Each structure stands twice: as C-alpha cells, then as structure tokens.
C-alpha cells in the first residue's frame, strides 16, 4: 500500500517527458559576435523574417503593409508587399508559409484559416495570384504553418491534445493528424489548453518543431506519399507541473521560457533559446527574449551553445548554408549576420 501511494504522489507532482538533454542548463555558452546591417529596418521587434530568393521577407513590418522585402546582401528595402484588411488577398495576421521548389510562388498564411498565393515577377517582387481556405473543425484556429517538400503543409492549432499537428496536401485538404503531447499522462482537459505552442521550420521533407514555453524540440520526416515518422525528440528543460495542470505559466518562478526561432538545412538545426524564468517578464516584458543560440545536428546531437550580444528571436539560414541571420534588438531592431563555419569551429 505504501509503495502504491508513493507511485500516485510521484505521478501527481511530476511530469513524465522525453529524455532530457544531459545538464543542458549547466553547459557554458561560448560568446559569438555577428555583423549588423547598417541599413535601418523600419519594422517592429515582433516582425518575423523569412529568407527566400536572396531576400528577407519580414511579416508585420508596420500598420499598413504586410511584408517588408529587403536585399540579403545590403539590407536595403526592395519593396513592401500586401495590405491589411478583410478583402481578397488582404491580411489580418500574416505568416510566411514558404515557397514552391523553384521559388516562383510565395505562400503567405492569413490567420486563422487562409493561405494567399503570390507569383514571382522578379527578385523580391510578387503579384497576388489567389487565396485558398483551410477547412478546420469547429472552434479550431490555425496558430502556425510551414510548407515542406512535395507541396505538403503542416499546421498547428489551438486544439492541443494528442494529435497536435495537421498534415495538409497541396490543395490544403487535411490528410492526417499526428504528434503527441511530450508530457505523458496529462489529462484530456489539460492537454487541450497546455502551452504547447511553438516554432516550426523545415528543410526538404524534414519538419522541426520547438515549444516556446518550455524546452521541447522534435524532428519529423514526411515521405512523398504522406507517411509521417518521428525521427527524434528531446526535452532540454522540462516544465514544472503536475498532470492535472493546464497552464504551466502559473508557476512563473519554476518554469523557464523555451525556443523563439528555428532554422535548418541538410546538416544543422539552429535555434534561439531563452531558458529564463517566466517571472522575469512580470517587471520587464522583454526579459525572456533569448540571448542564447543553440546548434544541433539534424540527428538531434547538441553541437554547441552560444552567447549572443543582444536579445534575439528569429533566425534564418542562407540558401548555401554559409551564413546565419538573427533578428535582434540592439536596442533598435536589426539583422545580424554570422558565419556558420566560424560558429561551428569555436571550441
């Protein structure tokens, strides 16, 4: 009887999760230094950059335009794309979903359930083509979207639960739902509201997801016929909660913020990671924004942990993988360029 009670108590007061990265928090961060663009970026800190066709596409740059397009080499503005509004091709909350394989079509999602297509006219210049809707279940709302190889999309919703991701075909029709909550044993009610929102990125048919509200990260591969395989997952900093708690944010002095940005290629996965207790944001809303960059191999091995000069959120990689670009506050909004080779050669 005593052993049984101990088992129940341990289940109640702990979270069962994927294997934790060994001593992740105690691993020292090696300082690295980037080169900031001299051009002033007329955007807010909450803008999300995406690199395509040697251009930065930055969503939500100002109240009038949806996307700011910058030249990757110089940082100079090329154009501004899209309008805010409720009409065809207009946006309320834009997110770049990706491009076609030859970059001739740009896909920008409009939350909560639309994708707007633009055709490429020339470098950095796009023209509205059409708008498509995603059919979701009642009371479901898309929170993020990424386009992967063969025209598939992966989206996340506010539904939570056991099958958190939805795979869509090129026509935005649902194929299947997959994924699981990394905290095993959560009740169905808690699963539906647990803070399992995060960031997504992809390279070819590999899709990566990392949580913003604790340190979970995973890789899935999606085959040409839509089969989904979990390749690896890990919890570098598990949340502090019990299996009946829906919101880990209630323990602000125990729980640490997670990942803010992801970028991947055929060899590496880079991510900005916070690791700061939520309570810090009580007095400073930006306190949890990361000053740490982590690098993983595509097989999930931790390669390095690096200290950044400035608070930094989103990241992206150049097409050839030579440079890493980080969206940072300096304290003004800027983009910093890092040499991937130099980062990986630091001992």
Short mmCIF file of C-alpha atoms in Angstrom, two decimals:
data_model
loop_
_atom_site.label_atom_id
_atom_site.label_comp_id
_atom_site.label_asym_id
_atom_site.label_seq_id
_atom_site.Cartn_x
_atom_site.Cartn_y
_atom_site.Cartn_z
CA UNK A 1 0.00 0.00 0.00
CA UNK A 2 2.82 2.40 0.87
CA UNK A 3 4.53 1.81 -2.47
CA UNK A 4 1.25 2.40 -4.28
CA UNK A 5 0.75 5.76 -2.56
CA UNK A 6 4.30 6.80 -3.39
CA UNK A 7 3.65 5.98 -7.03
CA UNK A 8 0.46 8.07 -7.09
CA UNK A 9 2.16 11.02 -5.41
CA UNK A 10 5.10 10.93 -7.80
CA UNK A 11 2.71 10.86 -10.76
CA UNK A 12 0.80 13.81 -9.37
CA UNK A 13 3.77 16.05 -8.65
CA UNK A 14 5.97 15.33 -11.66
CA UNK A 15 5.83 15.34 -15.44
CA UNK A 16 6.89 12.35 -17.47
CA UNK A 17 8.73 13.59 -20.57
CA UNK A 18 11.20 12.61 -23.31
CA UNK A 19 14.79 12.15 -22.23
CA UNK A 20 16.32 15.41 -21.02
CA UNK A 21 19.49 16.77 -22.57
CA UNK A 22 22.19 15.99 -20.02
CA UNK A 23 22.97 19.06 -17.86
CA UNK A 24 21.78 21.37 -20.63
CA UNK A 25 21.40 24.41 -18.38
CA UNK A 26 24.89 23.98 -16.92
CA UNK A 27 26.60 23.82 -20.33
CA UNK A 28 28.54 27.09 -20.72
CA UNK A 29 27.63 29.38 -23.62
CA UNK A 30 30.53 30.39 -25.87
CA UNK A 31 30.37 34.07 -26.93
CA UNK A 32 29.90 34.74 -30.65
CA UNK A 33 29.68 38.08 -32.44
CA UNK A 34 27.81 38.96 -35.61
CA UNK A 35 27.85 41.85 -38.07
CA UNK A 36 24.76 44.07 -38.02
CA UNK A 37 23.30 45.57 -41.19
CA UNK A 38 23.86 49.32 -41.39
CA UNK A 39 20.51 49.96 -43.09
CA UNK A 40 17.70 50.99 -40.75
CA UNK A 41 14.95 48.37 -40.69
CA UNK A 42 11.58 50.07 -40.47
CA UNK A 43 9.76 47.35 -38.61
CA UNK A 44 8.69 46.27 -35.15
CA UNK A 45 10.53 43.77 -32.99
CA UNK A 46 7.69 41.29 -33.49
CA UNK A 47 8.31 41.01 -37.22
CA UNK A 48 9.14 37.51 -38.46
CA UNK A 49 11.89 37.25 -41.13
CA UNK A 50 11.98 34.60 -43.84
CA UNK A 51 14.79 34.16 -46.36
CA UNK A 52 13.86 33.36 -49.96
CA UNK A 53 15.33 34.20 -53.36
CA UNK A 54 18.24 36.08 -51.68
CA UNK A 55 15.76 38.40 -49.98
CA UNK A 56 14.47 38.84 -46.45
CA UNK A 57 10.69 38.79 -46.24
CA UNK A 58 9.64 40.28 -42.92
CA UNK A 59 5.98 39.92 -41.98
CA UNK A 60 4.11 42.54 -39.94
CA UNK A 61 6.54 45.42 -40.54
CA UNK A 62 4.07 48.28 -39.97
CA UNK A 63 0.32 49.01 -39.70
CA UNK A 64 -0.13 49.46 -43.46
CA UNK A 65 1.99 46.82 -45.21
CA UNK A 66 2.07 43.09 -44.56
CA UNK A 67 5.60 42.26 -45.65
CA UNK A 68 8.83 44.21 -45.93
CA UNK A 69 11.24 42.86 -48.58
CA UNK A 70 14.97 43.51 -48.08
CA UNK A 71 18.00 42.62 -50.17
CA UNK A 72 20.04 39.96 -48.34
CA UNK A 73 23.42 41.38 -49.32
CA UNK A 74 22.83 45.03 -48.42
CA UNK A 75 19.79 45.05 -46.17
CA UNK A 76 18.24 47.75 -48.34
CA UNK A 77 14.49 47.81 -48.90
CA UNK A 78 13.29 46.42 -52.24
CA UNK A 79 9.53 46.79 -51.77
CA UNK A 80 6.61 46.35 -49.41
CA UNK A 81 4.08 43.63 -50.07
CA UNK A 82 0.40 43.14 -49.21
CA UNK A 83 -2.19 45.14 -47.35
CA UNK A 84 -4.02 44.73 -44.08
CA UNK A 85 -7.79 44.29 -44.34
CA UNK A 86 -10.58 41.78 -44.78
CA UNK A 87 -10.84 41.61 -48.56
CA UNK A 88 -9.43 39.03 -51.03
CA UNK A 89 -5.65 38.86 -50.74
CA UNK A 90 -5.64 41.13 -47.68
CA UNK A 91 -4.40 40.13 -44.24
CA UNK A 92 -5.27 40.29 -40.58
CA UNK A 93 -2.35 38.21 -39.23
CA UNK A 94 0.27 37.16 -41.83
CA UNK A 95 2.88 34.38 -41.59
CA UNK A 96 5.17 33.30 -44.44
CA UNK A 97 4.42 29.62 -45.05
CA UNK A 98 7.09 29.03 -47.71
CA UNK A 99 7.62 28.94 -51.46
CA UNK A 100 7.39 26.49 -54.33
CA UNK A 101 10.53 24.47 -55.06
CA UNK A 102 11.64 26.88 -57.82
CA UNK A 103 10.63 30.00 -55.84
CA UNK A 104 8.10 31.08 -58.47
CA UNK A 105 5.22 31.08 -55.97
CA UNK A 106 5.17 32.62 -52.50
CA UNK A 107 2.69 31.40 -49.86
CA UNK A 108 1.71 33.73 -47.01
CA UNK A 109 -0.81 32.44 -44.47
CA UNK A 110 -3.55 34.68 -43.15
CA UNK A 111 -4.68 33.57 -39.73
CA UNK A 112 -6.85 31.86 -38.78
CA UNK A 113 -7.53 29.70 -41.86
CA UNK A 114 -6.34 31.10 -45.21
CA UNK A 115 -3.27 30.95 -47.46
CA UNK A 116 -2.61 33.69 -50.03
CA UNK A 117 -0.54 32.87 -53.14
CA UNK A 118 1.73 35.37 -54.93
CA UNK A 119 3.60 34.82 -58.18
CA UNK A 120 7.21 35.95 -58.51
CA UNK A 121 7.69 38.68 -61.13
CA UNK A 122 11.41 39.25 -60.45
CA UNK A 123 13.74 39.20 -57.47
CA UNK A 124 11.82 40.42 -54.44
CA UNK A 125 8.73 41.45 -56.42
CA UNK A 126 5.47 39.45 -56.22
CA UNK A 127 1.94 39.77 -57.54
CA UNK A 128 -1.26 38.49 -55.92
CA UNK A 129 -2.50 35.26 -57.52
CA UNK A 130 -5.27 33.72 -55.44
CA UNK A 131 -6.49 32.96 -51.93
CA UNK A 132 -7.29 29.49 -50.55
CA UNK A 133 -9.10 28.45 -47.37
CA UNK A 134 -8.22 25.67 -44.93
CA UNK A 135 -11.20 23.69 -43.67
CA UNK A 136 -10.78 23.09 -39.94
CA UNK A 137 -13.04 21.57 -37.32
CA UNK A 138 -15.44 23.79 -35.44
CA UNK A 139 -13.67 26.09 -32.94
CA UNK A 140 -10.22 25.23 -34.35
CA UNK A 141 -7.86 28.06 -35.27
CA UNK A 142 -4.53 27.77 -37.05
CA UNK A 143 -1.63 29.15 -34.99
CA UNK A 144 1.29 28.42 -37.34
CA UNK A 145 2.01 26.87 -40.73
CA UNK A 146 5.04 25.66 -42.70
CA UNK A 147 5.27 24.38 -46.28
CA UNK A 148 7.54 21.39 -46.88
CA UNK A 149 8.64 19.37 -49.91
CA UNK A 150 6.14 17.95 -52.41
CA UNK A 151 3.68 20.72 -51.61
CA UNK A 152 2.64 19.44 -48.20
CA UNK A 153 1.82 21.80 -45.34
CA UNK A 154 2.00 21.23 -41.59
CA UNK A 155 -0.13 23.42 -39.35
CA UNK A 156 -0.69 23.74 -35.62
CA UNK A 157 -3.94 24.75 -33.95
CA UNK A 158 -5.16 25.82 -30.52
CA UNK A 159 -6.78 22.43 -30.01
CA UNK A 160 -3.80 20.84 -28.22
CA UNK A 161 -4.47 17.23 -27.33
CA UNK A 162 -2.79 14.08 -28.57
CA UNK A 163 -2.60 14.90 -32.29
CA UNK A 164 -1.30 18.42 -32.30
CA UNK A 165 -0.10 18.69 -35.93
CA UNK A 166 -2.22 18.53 -39.08
CA UNK A 167 -0.74 17.47 -42.43
CA UNK A 168 -2.37 19.08 -45.48
CA UNK A 169 -1.91 18.36 -49.18
CA UNK A 170 -1.06 20.98 -51.82
CA UNK A 171 -4.74 21.94 -52.07
CA UNK A 172 -4.91 22.49 -48.29
CA UNK A 173 -7.04 19.41 -47.69
CA UNK A 174 -6.40 17.51 -44.46
CA UNK A 175 -4.51 14.22 -44.87
CA UNK A 176 -3.92 13.22 -41.27
CA UNK A 177 -3.25 14.39 -37.75
CA UNK A 178 -0.16 13.36 -35.85
CA UNK A 179 2.11 14.13 -32.93
CA UNK A 180 1.72 13.75 -29.20
CA UNK A 181 1.99 15.94 -26.15
CA UNK A 182 5.53 15.49 -24.73
CA UNK A 183 4.20 15.44 -21.17
CA UNK A 184 2.85 11.94 -20.75
CA UNK A 185 -0.16 11.34 -18.55
CA UNK A 186 -1.73 14.77 -18.99
CA UNK A 187 -5.49 14.71 -18.63
CA UNK A 188 -7.56 15.37 -21.74
CA UNK A 189 -8.71 18.73 -20.32
CA UNK A 190 -5.17 19.87 -19.58
CA UNK A 191 -3.95 18.64 -22.96
CA UNK A 192 -6.43 20.93 -24.66
CA UNK A 193 -5.07 24.07 -23.00
CA UNK A 194 -1.46 23.24 -22.18
CA UNK A 195 1.06 25.75 -23.51
CA UNK A 196 2.19 23.61 -26.42
CA UNK A 197 2.57 26.43 -28.92
CA UNK A 198 5.93 26.86 -30.62
CA UNK A 199 8.04 27.48 -33.70
CA UNK A 200 8.30 25.43 -36.89
CA UNK A 201 10.81 25.16 -39.71
CA UNK A 202 11.58 22.66 -42.44
CA UNK A 203 14.23 21.51 -44.87
CA UNK A 204 13.18 19.28 -47.77
CA UNK A 205 10.94 16.63 -46.17
CA UNK A 206 12.18 17.20 -42.59
CA UNK A 207 9.94 19.21 -40.30
CA UNK A 208 11.10 20.61 -36.95
CA UNK A 209 9.05 21.92 -34.03
CA UNK A 210 10.16 23.55 -30.76
CA UNK A 211 8.00 24.85 -27.92
CA UNK A 212 8.13 28.49 -26.86
CA UNK A 213 7.02 27.85 -23.30
CA UNK A 214 9.42 25.07 -22.28
CA UNK A 215 12.38 23.27 -23.79
CA UNK A 216 10.91 20.58 -26.06
CA UNK A 217 12.19 20.08 -29.63
CA UNK A 218 11.47 17.38 -32.23
CA UNK A 219 12.06 16.32 -35.84
CA UNK A 220 9.56 14.55 -38.10
CA UNK A 221 10.15 13.31 -41.64
CA UNK A 222 7.29 13.21 -44.14
CA UNK A 223 7.56 10.88 -47.13
CA UNK A 224 6.39 11.57 -50.68
CA UNK A 225 3.17 9.67 -50.03
CA UNK A 226 2.40 11.46 -46.76
CA UNK A 227 3.75 8.98 -44.20
CA UNK A 228 4.92 10.73 -41.03
CA UNK A 229 7.83 9.43 -38.94
CA UNK A 230 9.10 10.86 -35.65
CA UNK A 231 12.90 10.85 -36.06
CA UNK A 232 13.85 12.23 -32.64
CA UNK A 233 12.58 14.36 -29.79
CA UNK A 234 14.12 15.75 -26.64
CA UNK A 235 13.27 17.86 -23.63
CA UNK A 236 16.24 20.08 -22.81
CA UNK A 237 14.37 21.82 -19.97
CA UNK A 238 11.17 20.04 -18.85
CA UNK A 239 8.27 22.07 -17.43
CA UNK A 240 7.40 22.01 -13.76
CA UNK A 241 3.79 20.93 -13.42
CA UNK A 242 1.60 18.01 -12.48
CA UNK A 243 -0.51 16.01 -14.88
CA UNK A 244 -3.66 17.96 -13.99
CA UNK A 245 -2.34 21.46 -14.62
CA UNK A 246 -3.41 23.08 -17.85
CA UNK A 247 -1.21 26.16 -17.74
CA UNK A 248 2.45 25.90 -16.73
CA UNK A 249 2.57 29.69 -16.70
CA UNK A 250 1.03 29.67 -13.22
CA UNK A 251 4.42 28.56 -11.86
CA UNK A 252 6.38 31.53 -13.10
CA UNK A 253 9.21 31.06 -10.61
CA UNK A 254 9.68 27.38 -11.57
CA UNK A 255 9.21 27.27 -15.34
CA UNK A 256 11.65 28.52 -17.96
CA UNK A 257 10.84 30.03 -21.33
CA UNK A 258 11.83 27.97 -24.37
CA UNK A 259 12.65 28.37 -28.07
CA UNK A 260 11.94 31.53 -30.09
CA UNK A 261 13.34 30.82 -33.58
CA UNK A 262 14.40 27.85 -35.75
CA UNK A 263 16.37 27.42 -38.98
CA UNK A 264 17.52 24.19 -40.63
CA UNK A 265 19.42 22.83 -43.62
CA UNK A 266 20.72 19.38 -44.56
CA UNK A 267 23.30 19.34 -41.74
CA UNK A 268 22.29 21.61 -38.88
CA UNK A 269 19.41 22.99 -36.86
CA UNK A 270 19.90 26.38 -35.19
CA UNK A 271 17.59 27.79 -32.54
CA UNK A 272 17.40 30.78 -30.23
CA UNK A 273 16.69 29.59 -26.69
CA UNK A 274 15.62 31.58 -23.62
CA UNK A 275 15.96 29.41 -20.50
CA UNK A 276 14.84 32.38 -18.38
CA UNK A 277 12.19 32.01 -15.67
CA UNK A 278 8.78 33.38 -16.69
CA UNK A 279 8.69 35.54 -13.57
CA UNK A 280 11.30 37.85 -15.12
CA UNK A 281 8.65 39.13 -17.54
CA UNK A 282 6.47 40.37 -14.68
CA UNK A 283 8.56 43.55 -14.49
CA UNK A 284 10.08 43.56 -18.00
CA UNK A 285 8.00 42.15 -20.90
CA UNK A 286 11.15 41.58 -22.98
CA UNK A 287 13.14 39.90 -20.20
CA UNK A 288 12.64 36.39 -21.55
CA UNK A 289 13.75 37.17 -25.12
CA UNK A 290 16.78 34.90 -25.74
CA UNK A 291 20.45 35.82 -25.72
CA UNK A 292 21.43 32.20 -26.39
CA UNK A 293 21.85 30.33 -29.68
CA UNK A 294 22.00 26.53 -29.78
CA UNK A 295 23.09 24.30 -32.66
CA UNK A 296 22.02 20.69 -33.20
CA UNK A 297 22.92 18.20 -35.88
CA UNK A 298 19.93 17.03 -37.92
CA UNK A 299 20.15 13.77 -35.94
CA UNK A 300 19.50 15.70 -32.72
CA UNK A 301 23.00 15.86 -31.26
CA UNK A 302 23.79 19.10 -29.43
CA UNK A 303 26.75 20.70 -31.22
CA UNK A 304 27.11 23.98 -29.36
CA UNK A 305 25.57 26.58 -27.09
CA UNK A 306 26.48 30.20 -27.78
CA UNK A 307 26.03 33.57 -26.06
CA UNK A 308 24.73 36.43 -28.23
CA UNK A 309 25.48 40.11 -27.72
CA UNK A 310 21.84 41.16 -27.99
CA UNK A 311 18.38 39.82 -27.26
CA UNK A 312 17.48 37.83 -30.35
CA UNK A 313 14.39 36.00 -31.57
CA UNK A 314 14.04 34.67 -35.13
CA UNK A 315 16.80 33.03 -37.19
CA UNK A 316 17.23 32.02 -40.82
CA UNK A 317 19.94 30.41 -42.96
CA UNK A 318 21.28 31.49 -46.35
CA UNK A 319 20.45 29.19 -49.26
CA UNK A 320 24.01 27.77 -49.36
CA UNK A 321 24.16 27.43 -45.57
CA UNK A 322 27.21 29.67 -45.20
CA UNK A 323 25.56 32.37 -43.13
CA UNK A 324 23.13 32.51 -40.25
CA UNK A 325 20.95 35.60 -39.84
CA UNK A 326 19.46 36.55 -36.49
CA UNK A 327 16.68 39.05 -35.82
CA UNK A 328 17.80 41.01 -32.77
CA UNK A 329 17.28 44.12 -30.64
CA UNK A 330 20.31 46.36 -30.49
CA UNK A 331 18.29 48.10 -28.85
CA UNK A 332 16.83 49.02 -32.26
CA UNK A 333 15.58 46.21 -34.46
CA UNK A 334 18.33 44.85 -36.70
CA UNK A 335 19.53 41.76 -38.54
CA UNK A 336 22.92 40.33 -37.62
CA UNK A 337 24.94 38.06 -39.90
CA UNK A 338 27.06 35.18 -38.55
CA UNK A 339 29.40 32.82 -40.37
CA UNK A 340 28.19 29.25 -39.81
CA UNK A 341 31.72 27.92 -40.30
CA UNK A 342 33.12 30.25 -37.66
CA UNK A 343 30.37 29.33 -35.19
CA UNK A 344 30.92 25.60 -35.59
CA UNK A 345 34.72 25.92 -35.36
CA UNK A 346 34.57 27.67 -31.98
CA UNK A 347 35.85 25.40 -29.23
#
